[in-house]
mmCIF file of C-alpha atoms in Angstrom:
data_model
loop_
_atom_site.group_PDB
_atom_site.id
_atom_site.type_symbol
_atom_site.label_atom_id
_atom_site.label_comp_id
_atom_site.label_asym_id
_atom_site.label_seq_id
_atom_site.Cartn_x
_atom_site.Cartn_y
_atom_site.Cartn_z
ATOM 1 C CA MET L 189 232.374 188.959 -19.189
ATOM 2 C CA GLN L 190 230.010 190.216 -21.950
ATOM 3 C CA ARG L 191 227.110 188.685 -20.393
ATOM 4 C CA ARG L 192 227.892 190.116 -17.081
ATOM 5 C CA LEU L 193 228.310 193.750 -18.569
ATOM 6 C CA LEU L 194 225.013 193.290 -20.205
ATOM 7 C CA LEU L 195 223.321 192.349 -17.016
ATOM 8 C CA THR L 196 224.875 195.422 -15.395
ATOM 9 C CA ALA L 197 223.782 197.606 -18.054
ATOM 10 C CA LEU L 198 220.176 196.294 -18.003
ATOM 11 C CA ALA L 199 220.149 196.940 -14.234
ATOM 12 C CA ALA L 200 221.191 200.459 -14.746
ATOM 13 C CA PHE L 201 218.629 201.036 -17.251
ATOM 14 C CA ALA L 202 216.013 199.457 -15.016
ATOM 15 C CA LEU L 203 217.161 201.697 -12.033
ATOM 16 C CA ALA L 204 216.953 204.855 -14.404
ATOM 17 C CA SER L 205 213.556 203.937 -15.388
ATOM 18 C CA CYS L 206 212.212 203.397 -11.973
ATOM 19 C CA GLY L 207 213.668 206.535 -10.933
ATOM 20 C CA LYS L 208 211.715 208.463 -13.793
ATOM 21 C CA THR L 209 208.529 206.779 -12.646
ATOM 22 C CA ALA L 210 209.306 207.663 -8.965
ATOM 23 C CA LYS L 211 209.628 211.343 -10.110
ATOM 24 C CA THR L 212 206.388 211.304 -11.662
ATOM 25 C CA ASP L 213 204.682 209.684 -8.624
ATOM 26 C CA ASP L 214 206.406 212.081 -6.130
ATOM 27 C CA PRO L 215 203.540 213.255 -3.795
ATOM 28 C CA GLY L 216 205.538 216.610 -3.766
ATOM 29 C CA THR L 217 205.708 217.029 -7.617
ATOM 30 C CA LEU L 218 202.773 217.042 -10.159
ATOM 31 C CA VAL L 219 203.703 216.730 -14.056
ATOM 32 C CA VAL L 220 201.191 218.207 -16.282
ATOM 33 C CA ALA L 221 201.056 218.101 -20.274
ATOM 34 C CA ALA L 222 199.767 221.095 -21.924
ATOM 35 C CA THR L 223 200.056 222.981 -25.005
ATOM 36 C CA ALA L 224 201.888 226.247 -25.014
ATOM 37 C CA VAL L 225 199.320 229.162 -25.147
ATOM 38 C CA PRO L 226 197.246 229.801 -23.094
ATOM 39 C CA HIS L 227 197.571 226.310 -21.067
ATOM 40 C CA ALA L 228 201.109 226.554 -20.026
ATOM 41 C CA GLU L 229 200.781 230.015 -19.277
ATOM 42 C CA ILE L 230 198.053 229.579 -17.041
ATOM 43 C CA LEU L 231 199.900 226.675 -15.265
ATOM 44 C CA GLU L 232 202.983 228.812 -14.903
ATOM 45 C CA PHE L 233 200.589 231.472 -13.221
ATOM 46 C CA VAL L 234 199.496 228.928 -10.546
ATOM 47 C CA LYS L 235 202.975 227.604 -9.842
ATOM 48 C CA PRO L 236 203.704 230.063 -6.845
ATOM 49 C CA ALA L 237 200.291 229.267 -5.215
ATOM 50 C CA LEU L 238 201.009 225.570 -5.429
ATOM 51 C CA ALA L 239 204.420 225.941 -4.227
ATOM 52 C CA LYS L 240 203.088 227.468 -1.139
ATOM 53 C CA GLN L 241 201.251 224.261 -0.539
ATOM 54 C CA GLY L 242 204.157 222.206 -0.967
ATOM 55 C CA LEU L 243 203.407 221.057 -4.529
ATOM 56 C CA LYS L 244 205.945 221.462 -7.186
ATOM 57 C CA LEU L 245 204.226 221.862 -10.670
ATOM 58 C CA ASP L 246 206.387 220.504 -13.608
ATOM 59 C CA VAL L 247 204.853 221.610 -16.955
ATOM 60 C CA ARG L 248 205.638 219.554 -20.023
ATOM 61 C CA VAL L 249 204.666 221.603 -23.413
ATOM 62 C CA PHE L 250 203.683 219.712 -26.515
ATOM 63 C CA ASN L 251 202.758 221.321 -29.876
ATOM 64 C CA ASP L 252 200.064 218.716 -30.979
ATOM 65 C CA TYR L 253 196.894 217.373 -29.570
ATOM 66 C CA VAL L 254 197.846 213.470 -29.630
ATOM 67 C CA GLN L 255 201.124 212.909 -27.505
ATOM 68 C CA PRO L 256 199.704 214.374 -24.346
ATOM 69 C CA ASN L 257 196.987 211.993 -24.355
ATOM 70 C CA VAL L 258 199.351 209.188 -25.227
ATOM 71 C CA GLN L 259 201.607 210.163 -22.229
ATOM 72 C CA VAL L 260 198.683 210.419 -19.831
ATOM 73 C CA GLU L 261 196.939 207.038 -21.016
ATOM 74 C CA GLU L 262 200.227 205.069 -20.468
ATOM 75 C CA GLY L 263 200.705 206.485 -17.090
ATOM 76 C CA ARG L 264 203.784 208.400 -17.886
ATOM 77 C CA ILE L 265 202.091 211.731 -17.024
ATOM 78 C CA PRO L 266 199.179 212.045 -14.465
ATOM 79 C CA VAL L 267 197.036 214.547 -16.151
ATOM 80 C CA SER L 268 196.996 216.836 -19.175
ATOM 81 C CA TYR L 269 195.474 220.529 -19.810
ATOM 82 C CA PHE L 270 194.634 221.318 -23.435
ATOM 83 C CA GLU L 271 191.472 219.683 -24.760
ATOM 84 C CA THR L 272 187.780 219.942 -24.902
ATOM 85 C CA LYS L 273 185.315 217.139 -24.194
ATOM 86 C CA PRO L 274 184.228 216.516 -27.839
ATOM 87 C CA TYR L 275 187.829 216.116 -28.959
ATOM 88 C CA LEU L 276 188.479 213.750 -25.652
ATOM 89 C CA ASP L 277 185.404 211.632 -26.671
ATOM 90 C CA GLU L 278 186.221 211.353 -30.279
ATOM 91 C CA TYR L 279 189.802 210.430 -29.244
ATOM 92 C CA ASN L 280 188.878 207.867 -26.635
ATOM 93 C CA LYS L 281 186.718 206.229 -29.443
ATOM 94 C CA ALA L 282 189.276 206.035 -31.989
ATOM 95 C CA LYS L 283 192.277 205.093 -29.712
ATOM 96 C CA GLY L 284 190.332 202.856 -27.166
ATOM 97 C CA SER L 285 191.719 205.038 -24.425
ATOM 98 C CA HIS L 286 190.437 205.540 -21.020
ATOM 99 C CA LEU L 287 190.715 209.221 -20.338
ATOM 100 C CA VAL L 288 187.980 211.294 -18.454
ATOM 101 C CA THR L 289 187.401 214.966 -17.792
ATOM 102 C CA ILE L 290 188.342 216.183 -14.320
ATOM 103 C CA ALA L 291 187.590 219.974 -14.319
ATOM 104 C CA GLY L 292 186.702 222.477 -16.897
ATOM 105 C CA VAL L 293 188.894 225.635 -16.646
ATOM 106 C CA HIS L 294 188.383 228.059 -19.679
ATOM 107 C CA VAL L 295 186.881 228.383 -23.149
ATOM 108 C CA GLU L 296 189.009 229.505 -26.238
ATOM 109 C CA PRO L 297 186.603 231.022 -28.704
ATOM 110 C CA PHE L 298 187.497 229.292 -31.994
ATOM 111 C CA GLY L 299 187.994 231.840 -35.048
ATOM 112 C CA ALA L 300 188.014 232.372 -38.793
ATOM 113 C CA TYR L 301 191.195 234.140 -40.061
ATOM 114 C CA SER L 302 192.124 235.813 -43.370
ATOM 115 C CA ARG L 303 195.136 237.652 -44.750
ATOM 116 C CA LYS L 304 193.387 238.150 -48.090
ATOM 117 C CA TRP L 305 189.933 239.175 -47.204
ATOM 118 C CA LYS L 306 188.591 241.656 -44.471
ATOM 119 C CA SER L 307 185.076 240.079 -44.074
ATOM 120 C CA LEU L 308 183.295 236.806 -44.680
ATOM 121 C CA ALA L 309 181.074 238.748 -47.420
ATOM 122 C CA GLU L 310 184.233 239.254 -49.223
ATOM 123 C CA LEU L 311 184.978 235.645 -49.752
ATOM 124 C CA PRO L 312 184.676 234.815 -53.415
ATOM 125 C CA GLU L 313 183.005 231.974 -55.154
ATOM 126 C CA GLY L 314 185.144 228.927 -54.819
ATOM 127 C CA ALA L 315 187.180 230.356 -51.909
ATOM 128 C CA THR L 316 189.674 227.744 -50.305
ATOM 129 C CA VAL L 317 189.060 227.101 -46.484
ATOM 130 C CA ALA L 318 191.422 225.224 -44.143
ATOM 131 C CA ILE L 319 189.905 223.476 -41.210
ATOM 132 C CA PRO L 320 191.366 220.955 -38.747
ATOM 133 C CA ASN L 321 191.727 217.580 -39.918
ATOM 134 C CA GLU L 322 190.284 215.777 -36.738
ATOM 135 C CA PRO L 323 186.532 215.392 -36.121
ATOM 136 C CA SER L 324 185.767 217.397 -33.178
ATOM 137 C CA ASN L 325 187.689 220.715 -34.256
ATOM 138 C CA GLY L 326 186.808 220.180 -37.851
ATOM 139 C CA GLY L 327 183.091 219.974 -36.845
ATOM 140 C CA ARG L 328 183.446 223.073 -34.669
ATOM 141 C CA ALA L 329 185.018 224.945 -37.638
ATOM 142 C CA LEU L 330 182.042 223.972 -39.785
ATOM 143 C CA GLN L 331 179.590 224.903 -37.160
ATOM 144 C CA LEU L 332 180.859 228.456 -36.971
ATOM 145 C CA LEU L 333 180.691 228.670 -40.795
ATOM 146 C CA ALA L 334 177.111 227.604 -40.449
ATOM 147 C CA LYS L 335 176.425 229.960 -38.007
ATOM 148 C CA ALA L 336 177.864 232.752 -40.222
ATOM 149 C CA GLY L 337 175.414 231.539 -43.054
ATOM 150 C CA LEU L 338 178.086 230.415 -45.392
ATOM 151 C CA ILE L 339 176.901 226.622 -45.293
ATOM 152 C CA THR L 340 174.153 224.612 -43.914
ATOM 153 C CA LEU L 341 174.917 221.179 -42.265
ATOM 154 C CA LEU L 342 172.791 218.096 -42.385
ATOM 155 C CA ASP L 343 172.886 218.185 -38.626
ATOM 156 C CA PRO L 344 173.585 221.716 -37.060
ATOM 157 C CA LYS L 345 174.336 220.295 -33.538
ATOM 158 C CA SER L 346 176.717 217.680 -34.763
ATOM 159 C CA ALA L 347 179.998 217.994 -32.871
ATOM 160 C CA ILE L 348 181.791 216.048 -35.414
ATOM 161 C CA ALA L 349 180.443 217.357 -38.745
ATOM 162 C CA THR L 350 182.809 216.777 -41.657
ATOM 163 C CA PRO L 351 182.580 218.575 -45.216
ATOM 164 C CA LYS L 352 180.478 215.533 -46.510
ATOM 165 C CA ASP L 353 177.840 216.607 -44.085
ATOM 166 C CA ILE L 354 177.379 220.108 -45.891
ATOM 167 C CA VAL L 355 174.084 220.122 -47.684
ATOM 168 C CA GLU L 356 174.156 223.577 -48.998
ATOM 169 C CA ASN L 357 177.455 225.619 -49.784
ATOM 170 C CA ARG L 358 176.469 229.024 -50.901
ATOM 171 C CA LYS L 359 179.774 230.168 -52.031
ATOM 172 C CA ASN L 360 181.012 226.682 -53.383
ATOM 173 C CA LEU L 361 183.680 226.725 -50.659
ATOM 174 C CA LYS L 362 186.602 224.259 -51.149
ATOM 175 C CA PHE L 363 187.687 222.636 -47.952
ATOM 176 C CA ARG L 364 191.383 221.549 -47.019
ATOM 177 C CA GLU L 365 191.529 219.259 -43.844
ATOM 178 C CA ILE L 366 195.052 220.212 -42.198
ATOM 179 C CA GLU L 367 196.571 219.423 -38.854
ATOM 180 C CA ALA L 368 195.429 221.998 -36.344
ATOM 181 C CA ALA L 369 198.826 222.968 -35.207
ATOM 182 C CA THR L 370 199.904 223.922 -38.943
ATOM 183 C CA LEU L 371 196.724 226.212 -39.702
ATOM 184 C CA PRO L 372 198.197 229.505 -39.007
ATOM 185 C CA ARG L 373 201.402 228.731 -41.292
ATOM 186 C CA VAL L 374 198.984 228.212 -44.142
ATOM 187 C CA LEU L 375 197.111 231.526 -43.899
ATOM 188 C CA ASP L 376 199.012 233.200 -46.928
ATOM 189 C CA GLN L 377 198.019 229.962 -48.874
ATOM 190 C CA VAL L 378 194.215 229.876 -48.434
ATOM 191 C CA ASP L 379 191.370 232.481 -48.341
ATOM 192 C CA LEU L 380 190.374 231.377 -44.751
ATOM 193 C CA ALA L 381 191.747 229.260 -42.028
ATOM 194 C CA MET L 382 189.584 228.055 -39.199
ATOM 195 C CA ILE L 383 192.070 228.190 -36.090
ATOM 196 C CA ASN L 384 191.795 226.949 -32.613
ATOM 197 C CA THR L 385 192.649 229.977 -30.383
ATOM 198 C CA ASN L 386 195.606 228.462 -28.639
ATOM 199 C CA TYR L 387 197.320 228.214 -31.923
ATOM 200 C CA ALA L 388 196.069 231.456 -32.942
ATOM 201 C CA LEU L 389 197.642 233.201 -29.851
ATOM 202 C CA ASP L 390 200.716 231.355 -30.248
ATOM 203 C CA ALA L 391 200.895 232.845 -33.977
ATOM 204 C CA LYS L 392 200.587 236.393 -32.338
ATOM 205 C CA LEU L 393 196.964 236.521 -33.949
ATOM 206 C CA ASN L 394 194.537 238.461 -31.685
ATOM 207 C CA PRO L 395 191.251 236.458 -31.855
ATOM 208 C CA THR L 396 189.131 239.644 -30.699
ATOM 209 C CA ARG L 397 190.697 241.843 -33.336
ATOM 210 C CA ASP L 398 191.748 239.591 -36.252
ATOM 211 C CA ALA L 399 189.075 236.987 -36.385
ATOM 212 C CA LEU L 400 186.520 237.677 -39.013
ATOM 213 C CA ALA L 401 184.051 235.236 -37.128
ATOM 214 C CA ILE L 402 184.408 233.988 -33.579
ATOM 215 C CA GLU L 403 182.365 231.820 -31.164
ATOM 216 C CA ASP L 404 180.697 233.808 -28.331
ATOM 217 C CA LYS L 405 180.879 233.162 -24.570
ATOM 218 C CA ASP L 406 178.342 230.436 -24.598
ATOM 219 C CA SER L 407 180.384 228.042 -26.612
ATOM 220 C CA PRO L 408 180.343 224.583 -25.236
ATOM 221 C CA TYR L 409 183.910 223.888 -25.836
ATOM 222 C CA VAL L 410 185.440 224.111 -22.369
ATOM 223 C CA ASN L 411 189.104 223.096 -21.911
ATOM 224 C CA PHE L 412 189.358 220.485 -19.346
ATOM 225 C CA VAL L 413 192.075 218.867 -17.091
ATOM 226 C CA VAL L 414 192.238 215.478 -18.160
ATOM 227 C CA GLY L 415 193.363 212.059 -16.824
ATOM 228 C CA LEU L 416 192.587 208.586 -15.941
ATOM 229 C CA GLU L 417 189.624 207.830 -13.499
ATOM 230 C CA SER L 418 192.330 207.429 -10.484
ATOM 231 C CA ALA L 419 193.655 211.101 -10.981
ATOM 232 C CA LYS L 420 190.325 212.315 -9.669
ATOM 233 C CA SER L 421 191.198 211.352 -6.176
ATOM 234 C CA ASP L 422 195.020 212.205 -6.413
ATOM 235 C CA PRO L 423 195.532 215.015 -3.809
ATOM 236 C CA ARG L 424 197.930 216.632 -6.041
ATOM 237 C CA VAL L 425 195.602 216.878 -8.906
ATOM 238 C CA GLN L 426 192.843 218.303 -6.473
ATOM 239 C CA LYS L 427 195.213 221.030 -5.587
ATOM 240 C CA LEU L 428 196.022 221.797 -9.223
ATOM 241 C CA VAL L 429 191.919 222.131 -10.064
ATOM 242 C CA ALA L 430 191.438 224.496 -6.896
ATOM 243 C CA ALA L 431 194.285 226.655 -8.148
ATOM 244 C CA LEU L 432 193.155 226.674 -11.744
ATOM 245 C CA ARG L 433 189.445 227.405 -10.783
ATOM 246 C CA SER L 434 190.318 230.238 -8.360
ATOM 247 C CA PRO L 435 189.368 233.818 -8.472
ATOM 248 C CA GLU L 436 193.061 234.666 -9.012
ATOM 249 C CA VAL L 437 193.172 232.640 -12.091
ATOM 250 C CA LYS L 438 189.817 234.237 -13.326
ATOM 251 C CA ALA L 439 191.408 237.713 -13.108
ATOM 252 C CA PHE L 440 194.605 236.615 -14.648
ATOM 253 C CA ILE L 441 192.819 235.197 -17.773
ATOM 254 C CA ALA L 442 190.728 238.638 -18.029
ATOM 255 C CA ARG L 443 193.694 240.706 -17.605
ATOM 256 C CA LYS L 444 196.242 238.608 -20.127
ATOM 257 C CA TYR L 445 194.070 237.350 -22.905
ATOM 258 C CA ASP L 446 191.437 240.413 -22.992
ATOM 259 C CA GLY L 447 188.450 238.083 -24.182
ATOM 260 C CA ALA L 448 190.518 235.887 -26.254
ATOM 261 C CA VAL L 449 190.175 233.433 -23.331
ATOM 262 C CA LEU L 450 187.036 233.045 -21.122
ATOM 263 C CA PRO L 451 186.874 231.463 -18.018
ATOM 264 C CA ALA L 452 184.552 228.593 -17.660
ATOM 265 C CA PHE L 453 183.738 228.541 -13.732
#
């Protein structure tokens, strides 16, 4: 009896699992992994247009940069929308994953923020600077500081520079490497925090007003729709890309983010 009950339970679990996979592969539904701001907001904006084409968009919001890639690599979610190519390249290299960029949508100019100082010139000797603790965004933060004249890097063009690559540190800055999502929460504990715009916006910071330094419109850090190679030929993904790169989305980004997010198409 116990064996029969166990087999019944296993069968029910298998059917539930198959149902979950079937929903993900439903030709009328596309699941997308995204961070909340601005990615999920932009996806919510295109939902009605896609619905008119018979495609339901299921947006799954994550608060970190790792789990979306895990879900897509394992085939649980078809595509994600949150990351830059330098970040993706480093992730693939570290994890042995096979994710590819599908279409670039927007740029989020990276910024330097402080609650203690009103300009970079006011930073004191030995000031503490918090930067993201993974190579691509940490390197991006250091590049911005180098452009502002605070440090010099061994390779000014390196997308994955670390504090060890600093060859001149004019104010003897002290660096703390912290998970990107938590950087807004340490603003009161450090002199300067280098924050990705999606997390800055989520923390109610205004990049165009509050950042002491910010990347310009020529930033190479475009945010991409990402998936496995097979996703490129998925009709659902093709509809999503067309919607995200539409004139309507360009106008929406300009209107809603007022320069804090820039279209990349």
